[in-house]
Short mmCIF file of C-alpha atoms in Angstrom, two decimals:
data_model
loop_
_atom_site.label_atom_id
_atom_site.label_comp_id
_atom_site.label_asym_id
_atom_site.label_seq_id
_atom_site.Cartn_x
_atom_site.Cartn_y
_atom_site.Cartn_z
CA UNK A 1 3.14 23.54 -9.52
CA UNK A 2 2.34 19.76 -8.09
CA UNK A 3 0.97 18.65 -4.44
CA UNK A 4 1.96 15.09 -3.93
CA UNK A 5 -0.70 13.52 -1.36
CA UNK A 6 0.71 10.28 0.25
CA UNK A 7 2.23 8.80 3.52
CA UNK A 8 3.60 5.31 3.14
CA UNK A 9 6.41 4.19 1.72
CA UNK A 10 4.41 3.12 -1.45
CA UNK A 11 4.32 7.04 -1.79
CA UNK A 12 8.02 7.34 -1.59
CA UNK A 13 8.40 4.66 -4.24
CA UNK A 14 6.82 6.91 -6.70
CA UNK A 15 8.00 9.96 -5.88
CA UNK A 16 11.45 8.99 -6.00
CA UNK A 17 10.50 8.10 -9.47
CA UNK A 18 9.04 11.11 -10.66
CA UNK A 19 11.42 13.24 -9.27
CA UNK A 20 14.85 11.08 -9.99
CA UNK A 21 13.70 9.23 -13.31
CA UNK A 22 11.15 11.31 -14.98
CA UNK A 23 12.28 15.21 -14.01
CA UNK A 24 8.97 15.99 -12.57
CA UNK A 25 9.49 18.58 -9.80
CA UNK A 26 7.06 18.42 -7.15
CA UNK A 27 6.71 21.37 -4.89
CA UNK A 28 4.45 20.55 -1.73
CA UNK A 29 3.93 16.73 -0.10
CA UNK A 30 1.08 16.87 1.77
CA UNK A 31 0.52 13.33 4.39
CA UNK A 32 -1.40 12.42 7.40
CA UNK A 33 -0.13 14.06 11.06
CA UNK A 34 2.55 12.65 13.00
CA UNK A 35 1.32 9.61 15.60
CA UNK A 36 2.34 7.96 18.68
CA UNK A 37 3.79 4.94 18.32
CA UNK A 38 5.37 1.96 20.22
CA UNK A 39 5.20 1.49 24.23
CA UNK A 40 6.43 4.88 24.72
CA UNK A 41 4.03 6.75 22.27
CA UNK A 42 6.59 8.29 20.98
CA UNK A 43 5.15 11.08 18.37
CA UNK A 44 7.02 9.82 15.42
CA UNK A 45 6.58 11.03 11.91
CA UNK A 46 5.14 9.23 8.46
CA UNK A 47 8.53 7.88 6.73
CA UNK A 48 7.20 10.33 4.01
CA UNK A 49 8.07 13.24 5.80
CA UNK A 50 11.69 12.76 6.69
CA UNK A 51 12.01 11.72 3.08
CA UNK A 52 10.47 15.35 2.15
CA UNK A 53 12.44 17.17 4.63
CA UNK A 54 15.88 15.35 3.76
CA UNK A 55 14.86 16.54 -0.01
CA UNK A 56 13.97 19.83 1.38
CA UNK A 57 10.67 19.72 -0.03
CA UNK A 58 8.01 21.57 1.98
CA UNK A 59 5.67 19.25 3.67
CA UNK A 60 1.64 19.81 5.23
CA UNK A 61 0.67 17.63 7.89
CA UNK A 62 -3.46 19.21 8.22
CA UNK A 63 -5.60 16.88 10.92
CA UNK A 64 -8.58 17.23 8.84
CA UNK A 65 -9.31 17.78 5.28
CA UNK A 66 -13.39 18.36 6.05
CA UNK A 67 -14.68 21.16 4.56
CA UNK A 68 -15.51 22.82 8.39
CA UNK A 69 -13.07 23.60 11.49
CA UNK A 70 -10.19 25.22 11.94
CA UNK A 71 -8.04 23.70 9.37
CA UNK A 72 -10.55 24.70 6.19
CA UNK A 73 -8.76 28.14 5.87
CA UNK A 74 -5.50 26.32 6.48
CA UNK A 75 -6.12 24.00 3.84
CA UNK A 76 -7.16 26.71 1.11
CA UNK A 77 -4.46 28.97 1.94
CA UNK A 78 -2.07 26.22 1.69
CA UNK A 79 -3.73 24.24 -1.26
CA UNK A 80 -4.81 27.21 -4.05
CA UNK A 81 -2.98 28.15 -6.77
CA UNK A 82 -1.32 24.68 -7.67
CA UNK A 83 -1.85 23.12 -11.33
CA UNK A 84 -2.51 19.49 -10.07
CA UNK A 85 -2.70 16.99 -7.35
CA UNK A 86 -1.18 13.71 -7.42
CA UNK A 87 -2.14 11.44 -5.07
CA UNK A 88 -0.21 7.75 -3.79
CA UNK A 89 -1.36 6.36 -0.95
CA UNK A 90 -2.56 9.05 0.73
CA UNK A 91 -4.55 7.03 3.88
CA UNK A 92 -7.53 9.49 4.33
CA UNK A 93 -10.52 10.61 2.18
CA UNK A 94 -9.67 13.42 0.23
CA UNK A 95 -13.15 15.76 -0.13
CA UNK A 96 -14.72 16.75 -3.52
CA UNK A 97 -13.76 20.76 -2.54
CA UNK A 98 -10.13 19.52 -2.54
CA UNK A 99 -10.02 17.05 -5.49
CA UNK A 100 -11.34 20.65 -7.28
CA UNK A 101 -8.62 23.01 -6.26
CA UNK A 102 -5.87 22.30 -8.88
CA UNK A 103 -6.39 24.67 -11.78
CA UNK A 104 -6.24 21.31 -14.14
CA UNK A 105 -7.55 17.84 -12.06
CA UNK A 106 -6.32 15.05 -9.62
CA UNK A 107 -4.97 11.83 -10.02
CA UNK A 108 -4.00 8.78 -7.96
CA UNK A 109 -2.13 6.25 -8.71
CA UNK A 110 -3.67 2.51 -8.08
CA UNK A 111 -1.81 -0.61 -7.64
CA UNK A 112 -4.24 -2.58 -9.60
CA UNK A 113 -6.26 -2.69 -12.77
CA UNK A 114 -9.35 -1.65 -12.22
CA UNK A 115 -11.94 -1.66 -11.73
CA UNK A 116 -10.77 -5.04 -10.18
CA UNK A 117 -9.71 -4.66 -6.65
CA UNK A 118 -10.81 -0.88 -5.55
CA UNK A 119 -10.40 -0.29 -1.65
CA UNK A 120 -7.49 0.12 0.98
CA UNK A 121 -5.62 -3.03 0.27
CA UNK A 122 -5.70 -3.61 -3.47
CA UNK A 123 -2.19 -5.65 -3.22
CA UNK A 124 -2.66 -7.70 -0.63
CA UNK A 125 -5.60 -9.15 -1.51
CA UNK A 126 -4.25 -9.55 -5.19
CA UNK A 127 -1.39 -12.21 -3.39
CA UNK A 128 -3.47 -13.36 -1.42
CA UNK A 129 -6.26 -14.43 -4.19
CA UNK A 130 -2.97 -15.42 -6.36
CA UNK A 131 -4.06 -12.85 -9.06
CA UNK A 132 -1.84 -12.60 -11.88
CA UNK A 133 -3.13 -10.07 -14.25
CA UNK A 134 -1.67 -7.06 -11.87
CA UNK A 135 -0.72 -3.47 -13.09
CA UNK A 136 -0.75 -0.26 -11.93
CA UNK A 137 -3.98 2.61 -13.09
CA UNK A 138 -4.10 5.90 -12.89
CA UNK A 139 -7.23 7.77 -12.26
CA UNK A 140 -8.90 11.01 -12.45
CA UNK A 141 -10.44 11.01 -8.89
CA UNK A 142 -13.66 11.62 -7.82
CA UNK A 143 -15.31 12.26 -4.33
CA UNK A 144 -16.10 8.19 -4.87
CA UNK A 145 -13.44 5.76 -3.53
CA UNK A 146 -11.60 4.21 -6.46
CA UNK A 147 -14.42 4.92 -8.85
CA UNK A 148 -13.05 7.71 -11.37
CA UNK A 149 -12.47 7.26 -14.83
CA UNK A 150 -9.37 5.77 -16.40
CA UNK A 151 -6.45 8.00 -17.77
CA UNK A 152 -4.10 5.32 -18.18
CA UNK A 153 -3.55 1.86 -17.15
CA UNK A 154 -0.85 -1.23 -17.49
CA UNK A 155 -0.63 -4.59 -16.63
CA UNK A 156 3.04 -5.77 -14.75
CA UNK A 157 5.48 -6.86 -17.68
CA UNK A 158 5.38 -10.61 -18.82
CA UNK A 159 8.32 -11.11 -17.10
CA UNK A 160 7.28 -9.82 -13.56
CA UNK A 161 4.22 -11.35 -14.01
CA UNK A 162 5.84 -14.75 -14.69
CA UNK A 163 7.29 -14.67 -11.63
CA UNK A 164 4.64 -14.26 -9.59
CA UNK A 165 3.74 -14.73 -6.27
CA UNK A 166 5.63 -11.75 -4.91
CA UNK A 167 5.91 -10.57 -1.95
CA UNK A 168 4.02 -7.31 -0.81
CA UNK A 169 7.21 -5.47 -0.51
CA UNK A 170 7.95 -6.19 -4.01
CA UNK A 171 4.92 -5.82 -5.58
CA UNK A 172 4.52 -2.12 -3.57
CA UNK A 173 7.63 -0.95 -5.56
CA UNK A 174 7.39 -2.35 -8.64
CA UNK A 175 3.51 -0.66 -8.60
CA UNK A 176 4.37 2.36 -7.06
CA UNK A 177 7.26 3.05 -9.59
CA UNK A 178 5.12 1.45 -12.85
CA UNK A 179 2.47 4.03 -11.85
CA UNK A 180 5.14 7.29 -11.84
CA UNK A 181 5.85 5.84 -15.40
CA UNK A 182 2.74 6.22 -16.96
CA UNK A 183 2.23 9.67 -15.02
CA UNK A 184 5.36 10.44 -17.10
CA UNK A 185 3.62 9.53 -20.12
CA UNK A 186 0.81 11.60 -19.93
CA UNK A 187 1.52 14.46 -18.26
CA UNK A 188 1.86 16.69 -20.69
CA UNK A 189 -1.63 15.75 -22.42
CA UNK A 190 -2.90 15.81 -19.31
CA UNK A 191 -1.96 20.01 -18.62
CA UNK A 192 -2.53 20.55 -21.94
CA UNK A 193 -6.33 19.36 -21.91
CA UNK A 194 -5.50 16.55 -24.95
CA UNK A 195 -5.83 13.39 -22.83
CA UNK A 196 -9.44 11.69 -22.50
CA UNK A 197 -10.65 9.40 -19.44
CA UNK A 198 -12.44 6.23 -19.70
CA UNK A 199 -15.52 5.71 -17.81
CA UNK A 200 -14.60 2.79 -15.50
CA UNK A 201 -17.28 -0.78 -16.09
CA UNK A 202 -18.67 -0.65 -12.27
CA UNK A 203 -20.30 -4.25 -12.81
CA UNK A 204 -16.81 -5.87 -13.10
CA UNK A 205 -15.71 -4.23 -9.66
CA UNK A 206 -14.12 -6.04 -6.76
CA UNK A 207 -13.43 -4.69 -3.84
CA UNK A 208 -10.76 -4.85 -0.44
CA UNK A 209 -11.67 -3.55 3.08
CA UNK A 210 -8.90 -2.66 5.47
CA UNK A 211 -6.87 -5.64 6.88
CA UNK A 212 -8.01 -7.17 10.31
CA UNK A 213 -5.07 -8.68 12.24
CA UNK A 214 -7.29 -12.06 12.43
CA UNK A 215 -6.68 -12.35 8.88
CA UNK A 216 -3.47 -13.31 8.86
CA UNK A 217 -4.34 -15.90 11.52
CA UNK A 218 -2.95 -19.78 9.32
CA UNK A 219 -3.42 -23.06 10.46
CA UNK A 220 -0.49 -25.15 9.83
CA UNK A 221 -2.47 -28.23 9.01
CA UNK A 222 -4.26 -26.13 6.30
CA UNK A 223 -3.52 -25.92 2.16
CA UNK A 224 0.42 -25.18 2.49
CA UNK A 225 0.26 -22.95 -0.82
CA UNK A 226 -2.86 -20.84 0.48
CA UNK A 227 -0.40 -20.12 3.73
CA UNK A 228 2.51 -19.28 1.73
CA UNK A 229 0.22 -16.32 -0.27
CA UNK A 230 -1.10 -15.16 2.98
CA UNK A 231 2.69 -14.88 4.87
CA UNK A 232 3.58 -12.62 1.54
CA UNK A 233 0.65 -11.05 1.22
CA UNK A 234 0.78 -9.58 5.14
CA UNK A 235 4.39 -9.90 5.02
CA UNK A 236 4.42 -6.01 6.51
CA UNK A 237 1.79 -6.18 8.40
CA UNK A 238 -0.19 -7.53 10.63
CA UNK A 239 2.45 -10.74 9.66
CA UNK A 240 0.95 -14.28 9.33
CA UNK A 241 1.25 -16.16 12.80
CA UNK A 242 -0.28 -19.71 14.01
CA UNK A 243 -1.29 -20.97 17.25
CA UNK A 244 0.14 -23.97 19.41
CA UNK A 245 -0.22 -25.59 22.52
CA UNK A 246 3.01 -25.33 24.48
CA UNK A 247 3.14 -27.08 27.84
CA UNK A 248 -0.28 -26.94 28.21
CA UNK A 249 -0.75 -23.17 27.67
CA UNK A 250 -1.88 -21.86 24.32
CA UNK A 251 0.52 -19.73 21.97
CA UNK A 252 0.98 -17.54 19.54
CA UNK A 253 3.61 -17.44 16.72
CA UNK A 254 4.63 -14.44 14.50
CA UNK A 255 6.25 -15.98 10.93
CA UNK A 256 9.19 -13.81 10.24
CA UNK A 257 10.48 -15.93 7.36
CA UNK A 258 9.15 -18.51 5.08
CA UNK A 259 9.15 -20.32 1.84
CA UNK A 260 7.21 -22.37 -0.77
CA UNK A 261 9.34 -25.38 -1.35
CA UNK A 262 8.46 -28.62 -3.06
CA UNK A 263 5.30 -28.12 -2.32
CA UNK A 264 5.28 -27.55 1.56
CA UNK A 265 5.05 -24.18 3.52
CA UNK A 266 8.42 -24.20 5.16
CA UNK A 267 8.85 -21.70 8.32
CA UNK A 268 12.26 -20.77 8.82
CA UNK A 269 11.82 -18.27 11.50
CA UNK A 270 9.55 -17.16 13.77
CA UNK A 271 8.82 -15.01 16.75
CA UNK A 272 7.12 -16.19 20.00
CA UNK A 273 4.87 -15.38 22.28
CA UNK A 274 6.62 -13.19 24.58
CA UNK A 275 9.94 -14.33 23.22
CA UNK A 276 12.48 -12.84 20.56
CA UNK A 277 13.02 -14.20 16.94
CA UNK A 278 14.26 -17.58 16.46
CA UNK A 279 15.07 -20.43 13.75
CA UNK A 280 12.01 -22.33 13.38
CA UNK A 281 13.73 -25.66 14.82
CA UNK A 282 14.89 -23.88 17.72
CA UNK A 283 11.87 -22.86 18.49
CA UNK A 284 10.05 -26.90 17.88
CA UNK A 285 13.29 -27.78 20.29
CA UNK A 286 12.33 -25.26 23.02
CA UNK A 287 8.99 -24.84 22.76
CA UNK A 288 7.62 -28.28 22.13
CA UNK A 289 4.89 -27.30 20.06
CA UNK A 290 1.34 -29.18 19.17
CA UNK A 291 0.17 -28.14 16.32
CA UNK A 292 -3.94 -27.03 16.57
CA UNK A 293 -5.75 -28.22 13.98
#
């Protein structure tokens, strides 16, 4: 039997993989507790979970994986007895005591090769740094972040790779799904105790942080390529934006749609301050913007 740990829609990516592609039946998804969300606080779900329940695949939403509280027994109850753990995006520290449970290991997929780029926001920062030797690794986890050792590992194709920059929505299914491939190729040696892990080379490690929202603050008047990575690389979120003085008041900007085109950043369409989404001339027309260098 196989827990999937994940929440995002990088997580969906590869299961849809495993399960579609490569026959590999998973039994339990386990992802992070529904949250409140927009004006209303609505308690909406993680678009992992309607995806589980529409494949009627039993889901387990625990507020706390800590070995303590009310949810430990929960957790064991719920978690014993399966044969591994494969984990995608998962959004919260998973403990030592849980990593142990399965009766063989668990894995995560990574969207990077490391030990380059360990941390929350391995792709992002890959675009944004314009890195082109990306793949996908999968790891035997450890109760360190991004630190276990290597079961298998694979740079994008040439062909992807030539056609780098991508966007992060591209890159976060062409990673997700690369990494359900080489699952595929090693699962079997991996129940069957035949596959060896690779000690990762911690002096070549680079790491990410979680994204600030000031980070994907541009300047127009800046490097128009460097702005054109950063508008892909937080193309989900927080979304690159600029600031302008309009009629004498200072602005913000949300870029909604861009491109890199004979060497300029071209904005196509944008979202204002207070106002709805717009052509980028319509918004120069109405809004009269000076640009803040």
């Amino acid at each position: 039997m196989i827990a999937f740990f994940g929440s995002s829609q990088f997580s969906i990516y590869a299961l849809e993989r495993l399960i579609d592609v490569h026959n590999i039946s998973i039994d339990l998804i386990v992802t992070v507790p529904d949250k409140p969300k927009g004006r209303k606080l609505v308690m909406t779900p993680p678009p992992i979970k309607e995806w589980a329940e529409a494949r009627k695949i039993r889901v387990f939403q625990p507020s706390s994986l800590k070995f303590e509280g009310s949810c430990y027994q929960d957790i064991l109850s719920t978690l014993q007895g399966y044969d591994l753990f494969i984990v995608a995006s998962y959004g919260k520290i998973i403990p030592q005591y849980v990593i142990d449970l399965p009766t063989y290991t668990t894995i995560n997929i990574h969207p990077s090769m490391l030990p380059k780029y360990r941390g929350a926001s391995p792709l992002q920062y890959q675009i944004k740094n314009d890195e082109k030797e990306i793949g996908t690794t999968i790891i035997q986890m450890d109760k360190e972040v991004d630190q276990g050792p290597i079961l298998a590992q694979q740079l994008l194709s040439e062909e992807i790779r030539s056609t780098l920059p991508l966007s992060f929505f591209d890159l976060e299914k062409i990673t997700a799904e690369q990494g359900a491939d080489l699952i595929s190729t090693i699962h079997k040696d991996l129940v069957n105790g035949h596959l060896k892990a690779a000690a990762q080379d911690h002096d070549k490690a680079t790491f990410t942080q979680m994204i600030e929202k000031d980070e994907a603050k541009i300047n127009l008047t800046d490097n128009p390529y460097q702005n054109y990575l950063k508008y892909l690389a937080f193309i989900e979120w927080p979304r690159v934006f600029f600031t302008v003085i309009s009629k004498g008041k200072e602005m913000r900007a949300i870029v909604t749609d861009a491109a890199f085109e004979n060497n300029s950043f071209v904005i196509k369409k944008v979202i204002p301050e207070g106002g709805k989404e717009m052509s980028y001339q319509d918004f120069e027309r109405g809004y009269s913007p000076e640009i803040i260098s």
